[in-house]
Coordinates of N, CA and C in Angstrom, one line a residue:
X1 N 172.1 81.8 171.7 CA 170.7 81.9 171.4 C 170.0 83.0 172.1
X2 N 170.4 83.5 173.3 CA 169.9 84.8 174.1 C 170.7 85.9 173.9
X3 N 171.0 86.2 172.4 CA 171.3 87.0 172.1 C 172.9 87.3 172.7
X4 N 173.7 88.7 172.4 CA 174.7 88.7 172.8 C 175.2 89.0 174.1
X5 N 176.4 88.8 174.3 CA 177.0 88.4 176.2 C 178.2 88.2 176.1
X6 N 178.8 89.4 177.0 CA 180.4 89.4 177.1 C 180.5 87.9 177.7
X7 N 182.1 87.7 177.7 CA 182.8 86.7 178.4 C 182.5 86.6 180.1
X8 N 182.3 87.9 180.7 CA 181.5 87.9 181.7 C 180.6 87.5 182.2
X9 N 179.8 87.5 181.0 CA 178.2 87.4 181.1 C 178.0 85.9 181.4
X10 N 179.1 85.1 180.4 CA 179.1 83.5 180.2 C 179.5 83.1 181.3
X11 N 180.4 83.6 182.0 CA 181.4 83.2 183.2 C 180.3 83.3 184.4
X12 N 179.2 84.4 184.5 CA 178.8 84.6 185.7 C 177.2 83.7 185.3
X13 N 176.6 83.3 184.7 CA 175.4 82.5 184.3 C 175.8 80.9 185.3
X14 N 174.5 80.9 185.7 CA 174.0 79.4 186.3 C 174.8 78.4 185.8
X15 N 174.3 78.2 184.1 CA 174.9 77.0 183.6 C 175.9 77.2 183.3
X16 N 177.1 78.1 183.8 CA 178.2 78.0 183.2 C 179.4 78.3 183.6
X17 N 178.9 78.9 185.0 CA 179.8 79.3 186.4 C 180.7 78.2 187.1
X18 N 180.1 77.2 187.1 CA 181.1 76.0 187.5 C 182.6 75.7 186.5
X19 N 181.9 76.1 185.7 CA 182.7 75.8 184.2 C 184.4 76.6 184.2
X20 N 184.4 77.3 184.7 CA 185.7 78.2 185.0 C 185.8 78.5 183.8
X21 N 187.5 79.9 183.3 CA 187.4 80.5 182.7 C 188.0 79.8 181.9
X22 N 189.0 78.5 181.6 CA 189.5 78.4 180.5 C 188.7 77.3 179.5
X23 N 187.7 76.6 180.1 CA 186.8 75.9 179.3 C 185.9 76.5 178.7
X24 N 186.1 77.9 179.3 CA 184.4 79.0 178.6 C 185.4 79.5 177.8
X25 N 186.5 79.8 177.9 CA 187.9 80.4 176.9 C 187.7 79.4 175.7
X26 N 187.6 78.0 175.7 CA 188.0 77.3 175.1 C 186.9 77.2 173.8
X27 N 185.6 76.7 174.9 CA 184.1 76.9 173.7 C 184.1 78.0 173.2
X28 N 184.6 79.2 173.6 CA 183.8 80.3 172.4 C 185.1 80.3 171.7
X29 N 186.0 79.6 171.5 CA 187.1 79.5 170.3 C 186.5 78.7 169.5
X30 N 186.1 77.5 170.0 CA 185.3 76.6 169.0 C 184.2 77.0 168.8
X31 N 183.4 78.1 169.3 CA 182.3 78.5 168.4 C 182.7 79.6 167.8
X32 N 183.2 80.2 167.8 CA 183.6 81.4 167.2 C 184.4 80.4 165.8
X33 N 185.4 79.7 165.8 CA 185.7 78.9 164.4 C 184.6 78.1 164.1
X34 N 183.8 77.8 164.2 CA 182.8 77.2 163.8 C 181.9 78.2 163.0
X35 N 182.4 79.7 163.0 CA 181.0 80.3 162.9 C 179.5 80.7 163.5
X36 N 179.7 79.5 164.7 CA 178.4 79.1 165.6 C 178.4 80.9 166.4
X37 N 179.7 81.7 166.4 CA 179.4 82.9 167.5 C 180.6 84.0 166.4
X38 N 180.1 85.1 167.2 CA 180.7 85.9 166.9 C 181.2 87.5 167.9
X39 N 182.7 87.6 167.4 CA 183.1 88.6 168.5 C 182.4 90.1 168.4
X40 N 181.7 90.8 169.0 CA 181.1 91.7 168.9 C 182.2 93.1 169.5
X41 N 181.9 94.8 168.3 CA 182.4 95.1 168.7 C 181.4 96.1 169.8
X42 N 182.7 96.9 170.8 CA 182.4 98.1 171.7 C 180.8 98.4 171.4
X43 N 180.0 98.4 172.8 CA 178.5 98.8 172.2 C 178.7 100.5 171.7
X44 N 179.8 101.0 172.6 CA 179.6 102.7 171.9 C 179.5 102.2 170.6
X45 N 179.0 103.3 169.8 CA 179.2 103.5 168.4 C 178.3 102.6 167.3
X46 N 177.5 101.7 168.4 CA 176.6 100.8 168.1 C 175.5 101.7 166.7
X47 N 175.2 102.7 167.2 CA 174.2 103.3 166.7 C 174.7 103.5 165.5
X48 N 175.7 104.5 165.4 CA 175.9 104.9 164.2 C 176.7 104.1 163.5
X49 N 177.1 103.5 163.6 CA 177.7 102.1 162.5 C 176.3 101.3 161.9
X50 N 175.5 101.5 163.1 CA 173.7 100.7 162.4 C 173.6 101.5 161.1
X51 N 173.8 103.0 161.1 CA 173.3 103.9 159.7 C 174.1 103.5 159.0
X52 N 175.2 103.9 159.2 CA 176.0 103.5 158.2 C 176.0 101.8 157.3
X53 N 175.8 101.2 158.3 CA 176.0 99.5 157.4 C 174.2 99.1 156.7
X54 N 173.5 100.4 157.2 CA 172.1 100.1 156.5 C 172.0 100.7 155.5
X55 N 172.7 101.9 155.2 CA 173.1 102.0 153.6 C 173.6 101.4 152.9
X56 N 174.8 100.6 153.4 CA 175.5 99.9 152.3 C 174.6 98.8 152.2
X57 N 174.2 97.9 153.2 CA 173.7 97.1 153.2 C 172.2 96.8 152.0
X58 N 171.7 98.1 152.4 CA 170.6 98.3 151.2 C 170.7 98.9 150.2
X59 N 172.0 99.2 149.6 CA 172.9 99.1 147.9 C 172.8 97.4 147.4
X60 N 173.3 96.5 148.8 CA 173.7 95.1 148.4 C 172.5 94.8 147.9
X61 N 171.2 94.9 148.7 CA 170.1 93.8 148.6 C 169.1 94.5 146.9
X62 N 169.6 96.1 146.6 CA 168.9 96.6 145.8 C 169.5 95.8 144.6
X63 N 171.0 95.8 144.7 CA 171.9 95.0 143.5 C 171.3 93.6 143.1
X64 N 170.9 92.9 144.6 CA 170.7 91.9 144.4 C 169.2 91.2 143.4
X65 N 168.7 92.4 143.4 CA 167.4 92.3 142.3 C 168.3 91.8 140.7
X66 N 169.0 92.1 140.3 CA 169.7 92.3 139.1 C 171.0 91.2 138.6
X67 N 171.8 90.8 140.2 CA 172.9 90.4 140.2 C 173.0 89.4 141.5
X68 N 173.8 88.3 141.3 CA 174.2 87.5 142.4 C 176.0 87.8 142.5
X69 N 176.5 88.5 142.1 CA 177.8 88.9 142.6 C 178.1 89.4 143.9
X70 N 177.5 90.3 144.8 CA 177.6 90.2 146.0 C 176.7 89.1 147.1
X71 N 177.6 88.8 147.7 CA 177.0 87.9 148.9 C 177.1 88.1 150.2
X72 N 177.8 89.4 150.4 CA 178.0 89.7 151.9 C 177.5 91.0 152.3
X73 N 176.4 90.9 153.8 CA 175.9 91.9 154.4 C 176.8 92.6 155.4
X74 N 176.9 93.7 155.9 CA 177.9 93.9 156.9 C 177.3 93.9 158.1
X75 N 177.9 93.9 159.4 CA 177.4 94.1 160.8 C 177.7 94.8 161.2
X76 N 176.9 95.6 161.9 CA 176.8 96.8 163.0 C 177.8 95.9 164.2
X77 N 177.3 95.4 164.1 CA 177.7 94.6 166.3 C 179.3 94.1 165.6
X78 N 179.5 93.1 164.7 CA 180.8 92.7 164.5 C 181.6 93.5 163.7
X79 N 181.6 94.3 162.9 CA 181.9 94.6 161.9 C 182.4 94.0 160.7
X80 N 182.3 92.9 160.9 CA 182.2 92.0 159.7 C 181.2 91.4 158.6
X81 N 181.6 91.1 157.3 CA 180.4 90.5 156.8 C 180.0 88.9 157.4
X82 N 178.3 89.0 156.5 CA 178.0 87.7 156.6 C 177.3 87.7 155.5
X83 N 178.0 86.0 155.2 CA 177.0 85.9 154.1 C 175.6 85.4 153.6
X84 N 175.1 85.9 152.7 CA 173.5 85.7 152.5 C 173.3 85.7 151.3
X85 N 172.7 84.4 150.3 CA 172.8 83.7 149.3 C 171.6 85.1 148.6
X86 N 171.5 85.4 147.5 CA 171.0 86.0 146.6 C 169.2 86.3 146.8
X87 N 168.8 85.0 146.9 CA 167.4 84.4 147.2 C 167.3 85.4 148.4
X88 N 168.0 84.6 149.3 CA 167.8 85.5 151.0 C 167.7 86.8 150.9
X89 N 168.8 87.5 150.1 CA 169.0 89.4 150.3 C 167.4 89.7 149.5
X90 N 167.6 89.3 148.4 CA 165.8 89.6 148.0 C 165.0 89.1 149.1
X91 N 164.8 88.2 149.7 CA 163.6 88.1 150.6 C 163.8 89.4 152.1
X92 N 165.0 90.0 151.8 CA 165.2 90.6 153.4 C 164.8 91.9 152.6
X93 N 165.1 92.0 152.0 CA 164.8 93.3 150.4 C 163.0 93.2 150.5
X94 N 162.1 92.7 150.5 CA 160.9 92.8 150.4 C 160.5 92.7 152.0
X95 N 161.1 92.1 152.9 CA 160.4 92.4 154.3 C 160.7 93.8 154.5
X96 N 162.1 94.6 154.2 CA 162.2 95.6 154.2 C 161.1 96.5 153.8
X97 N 160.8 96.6 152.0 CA 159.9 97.2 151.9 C 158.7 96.6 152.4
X98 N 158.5 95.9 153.0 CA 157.3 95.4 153.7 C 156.0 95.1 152.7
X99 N 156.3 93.9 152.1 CA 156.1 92.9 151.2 C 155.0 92.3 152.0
X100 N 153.5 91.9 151.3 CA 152.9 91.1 152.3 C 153.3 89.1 151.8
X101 N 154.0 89.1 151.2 CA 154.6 87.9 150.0 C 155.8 88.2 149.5
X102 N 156.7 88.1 150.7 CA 158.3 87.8 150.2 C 158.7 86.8 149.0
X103 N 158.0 86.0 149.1 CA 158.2 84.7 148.0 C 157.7 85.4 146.4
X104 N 156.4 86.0 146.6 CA 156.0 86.3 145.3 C 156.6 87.2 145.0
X105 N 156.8 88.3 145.7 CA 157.7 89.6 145.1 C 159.1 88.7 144.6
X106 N 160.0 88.4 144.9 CA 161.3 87.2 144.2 C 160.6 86.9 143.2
X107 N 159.7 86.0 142.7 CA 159.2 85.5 141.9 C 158.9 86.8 141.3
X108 N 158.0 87.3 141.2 CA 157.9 88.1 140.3 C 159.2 89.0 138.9
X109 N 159.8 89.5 140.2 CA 161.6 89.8 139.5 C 162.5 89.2 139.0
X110 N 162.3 88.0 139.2 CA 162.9 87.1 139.1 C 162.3 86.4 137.3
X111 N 160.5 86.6 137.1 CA 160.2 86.3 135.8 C 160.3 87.4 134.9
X112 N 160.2 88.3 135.5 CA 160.9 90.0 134.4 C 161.9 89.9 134.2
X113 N 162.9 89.4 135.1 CA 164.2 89.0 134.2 C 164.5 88.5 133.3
X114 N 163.4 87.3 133.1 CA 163.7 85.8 132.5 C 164.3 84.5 133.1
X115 N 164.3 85.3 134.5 CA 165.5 84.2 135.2 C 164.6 83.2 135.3
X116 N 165.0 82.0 134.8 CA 164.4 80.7 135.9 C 165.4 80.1 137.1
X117 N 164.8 79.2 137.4 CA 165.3 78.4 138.4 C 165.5 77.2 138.2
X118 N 166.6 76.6 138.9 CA 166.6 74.7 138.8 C 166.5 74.6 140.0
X119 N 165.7 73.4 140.0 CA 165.7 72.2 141.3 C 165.9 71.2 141.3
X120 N 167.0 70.3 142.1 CA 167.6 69.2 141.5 C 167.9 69.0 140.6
X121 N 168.8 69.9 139.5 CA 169.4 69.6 138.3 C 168.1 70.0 137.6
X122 N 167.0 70.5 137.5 CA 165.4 70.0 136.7 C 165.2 71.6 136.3
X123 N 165.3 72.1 135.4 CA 164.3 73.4 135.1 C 163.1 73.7 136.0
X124 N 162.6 74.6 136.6 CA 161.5 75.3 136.8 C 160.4 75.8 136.0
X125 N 159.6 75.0 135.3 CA 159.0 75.8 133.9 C 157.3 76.7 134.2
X126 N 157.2 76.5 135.5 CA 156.0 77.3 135.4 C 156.3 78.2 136.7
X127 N 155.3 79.3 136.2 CA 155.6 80.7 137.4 C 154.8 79.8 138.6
X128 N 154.5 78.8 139.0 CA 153.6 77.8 140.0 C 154.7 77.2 140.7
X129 N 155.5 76.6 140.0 CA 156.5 75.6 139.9 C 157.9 76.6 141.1
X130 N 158.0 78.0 140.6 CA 158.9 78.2 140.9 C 158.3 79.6 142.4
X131 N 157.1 79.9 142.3 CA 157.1 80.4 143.3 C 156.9 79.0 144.7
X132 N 156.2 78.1 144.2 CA 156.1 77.1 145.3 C 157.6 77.0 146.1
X133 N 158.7 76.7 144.9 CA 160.2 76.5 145.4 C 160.7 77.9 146.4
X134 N 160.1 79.0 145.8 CA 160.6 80.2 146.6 C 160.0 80.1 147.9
X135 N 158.8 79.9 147.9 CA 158.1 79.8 149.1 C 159.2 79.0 150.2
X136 N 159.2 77.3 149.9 CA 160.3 76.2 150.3 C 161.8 77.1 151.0
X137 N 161.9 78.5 150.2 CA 163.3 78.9 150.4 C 163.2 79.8 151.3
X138 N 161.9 80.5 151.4 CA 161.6 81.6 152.4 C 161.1 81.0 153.9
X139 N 160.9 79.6 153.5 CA 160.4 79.4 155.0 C 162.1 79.3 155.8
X140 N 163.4 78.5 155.1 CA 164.2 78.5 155.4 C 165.3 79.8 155.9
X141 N 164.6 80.7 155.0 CA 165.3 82.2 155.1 C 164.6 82.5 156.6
X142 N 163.3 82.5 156.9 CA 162.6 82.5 158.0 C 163.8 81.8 159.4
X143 N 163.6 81.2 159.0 CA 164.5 80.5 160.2 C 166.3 80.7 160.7
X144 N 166.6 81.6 159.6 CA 167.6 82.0 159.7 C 167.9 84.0 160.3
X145 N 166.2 84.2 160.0 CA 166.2 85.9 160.3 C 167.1 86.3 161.8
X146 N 166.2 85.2 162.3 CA 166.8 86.0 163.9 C 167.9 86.2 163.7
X147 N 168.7 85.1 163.7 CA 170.8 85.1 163.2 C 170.7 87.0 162.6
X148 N 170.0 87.0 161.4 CA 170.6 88.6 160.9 C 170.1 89.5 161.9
X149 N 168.7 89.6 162.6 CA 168.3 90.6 163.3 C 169.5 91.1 164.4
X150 N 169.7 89.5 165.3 CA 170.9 89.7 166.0 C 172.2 90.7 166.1
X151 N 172.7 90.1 164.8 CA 173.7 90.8 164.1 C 173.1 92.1 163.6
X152 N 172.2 92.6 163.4 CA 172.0 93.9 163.7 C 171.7 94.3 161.6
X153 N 171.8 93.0 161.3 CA 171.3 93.6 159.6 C 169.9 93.3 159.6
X154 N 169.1 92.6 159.9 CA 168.2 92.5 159.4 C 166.9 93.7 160.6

């Protein structure tokens, strides 16, 4: 949650110094398989892997106006992807271009398409109907930003 921290970092903290090294060994294996963490590479090189995965990364989220076939962003810090549902890359796609209405820009592209939406099995039949739902998805994209900021995509 405080951002990233070697095995050092864990080992020498208040709450976790008592703990010794093979139970701090132990939890970041089960957080790391859980997904809950992730191994970060070498800060050298930090920078310029940022340009680089901010290109690709902003091919993925431009695609994603058009297409849900890609679902993975890359990381600077891990060099791995993560994934981020269709909805989300568009909503990180308009904070980018700095959207004052993430929700409505989706919506909008989303009715030039033709695309609708279901919810609970139910068609979405009015542009009301389905920005309210986008809204619903952006507060939840909201809550997941920090996770991307962290990792160094958003």
């Amino acid at each position: 949650a405080k951002g990233p921290r070697t095995i050092a970092d864990v080992m020498n903290a208040d709450e976790t110094r008592a703990l010794g090294l093979p139970v701090i060994l132990e939890a970041v294996i089960i957080l790391v398989g859980n997904t809950h963490m992730q191994p970060c590479l070498p800060a050298a090189g930090d920078a310029a892997r940022a340009e680089r995965t901010a290109v690709f990364n902003t091919a993925i989220l431009e695609r994603a106006l058009n297409s849900n076939d890609l679902l993975f962003l890359a990381s600077p810090l891990t060099g791995g992807g993560f994934q981020l549902n269709r909805f989300d890359q568009m909503f990180l796609l308009a904070q980018q271009r700095k959207h004052k209405d993430p929700a409505a820009f989706v919506c909008d592209r989303l009715i030039a398409r033709n695309e609708g939406m279901v919810r609970d099995g139910k068609a979405l039949r009015t542009a009301e109907e389905n920005l309210a739902y986008l809204r619903e998805r952006y507060a939840d994209f909201q809550r997941r930003l920090p996770i991307l900021q962290q990792l160094g995509i958003a």
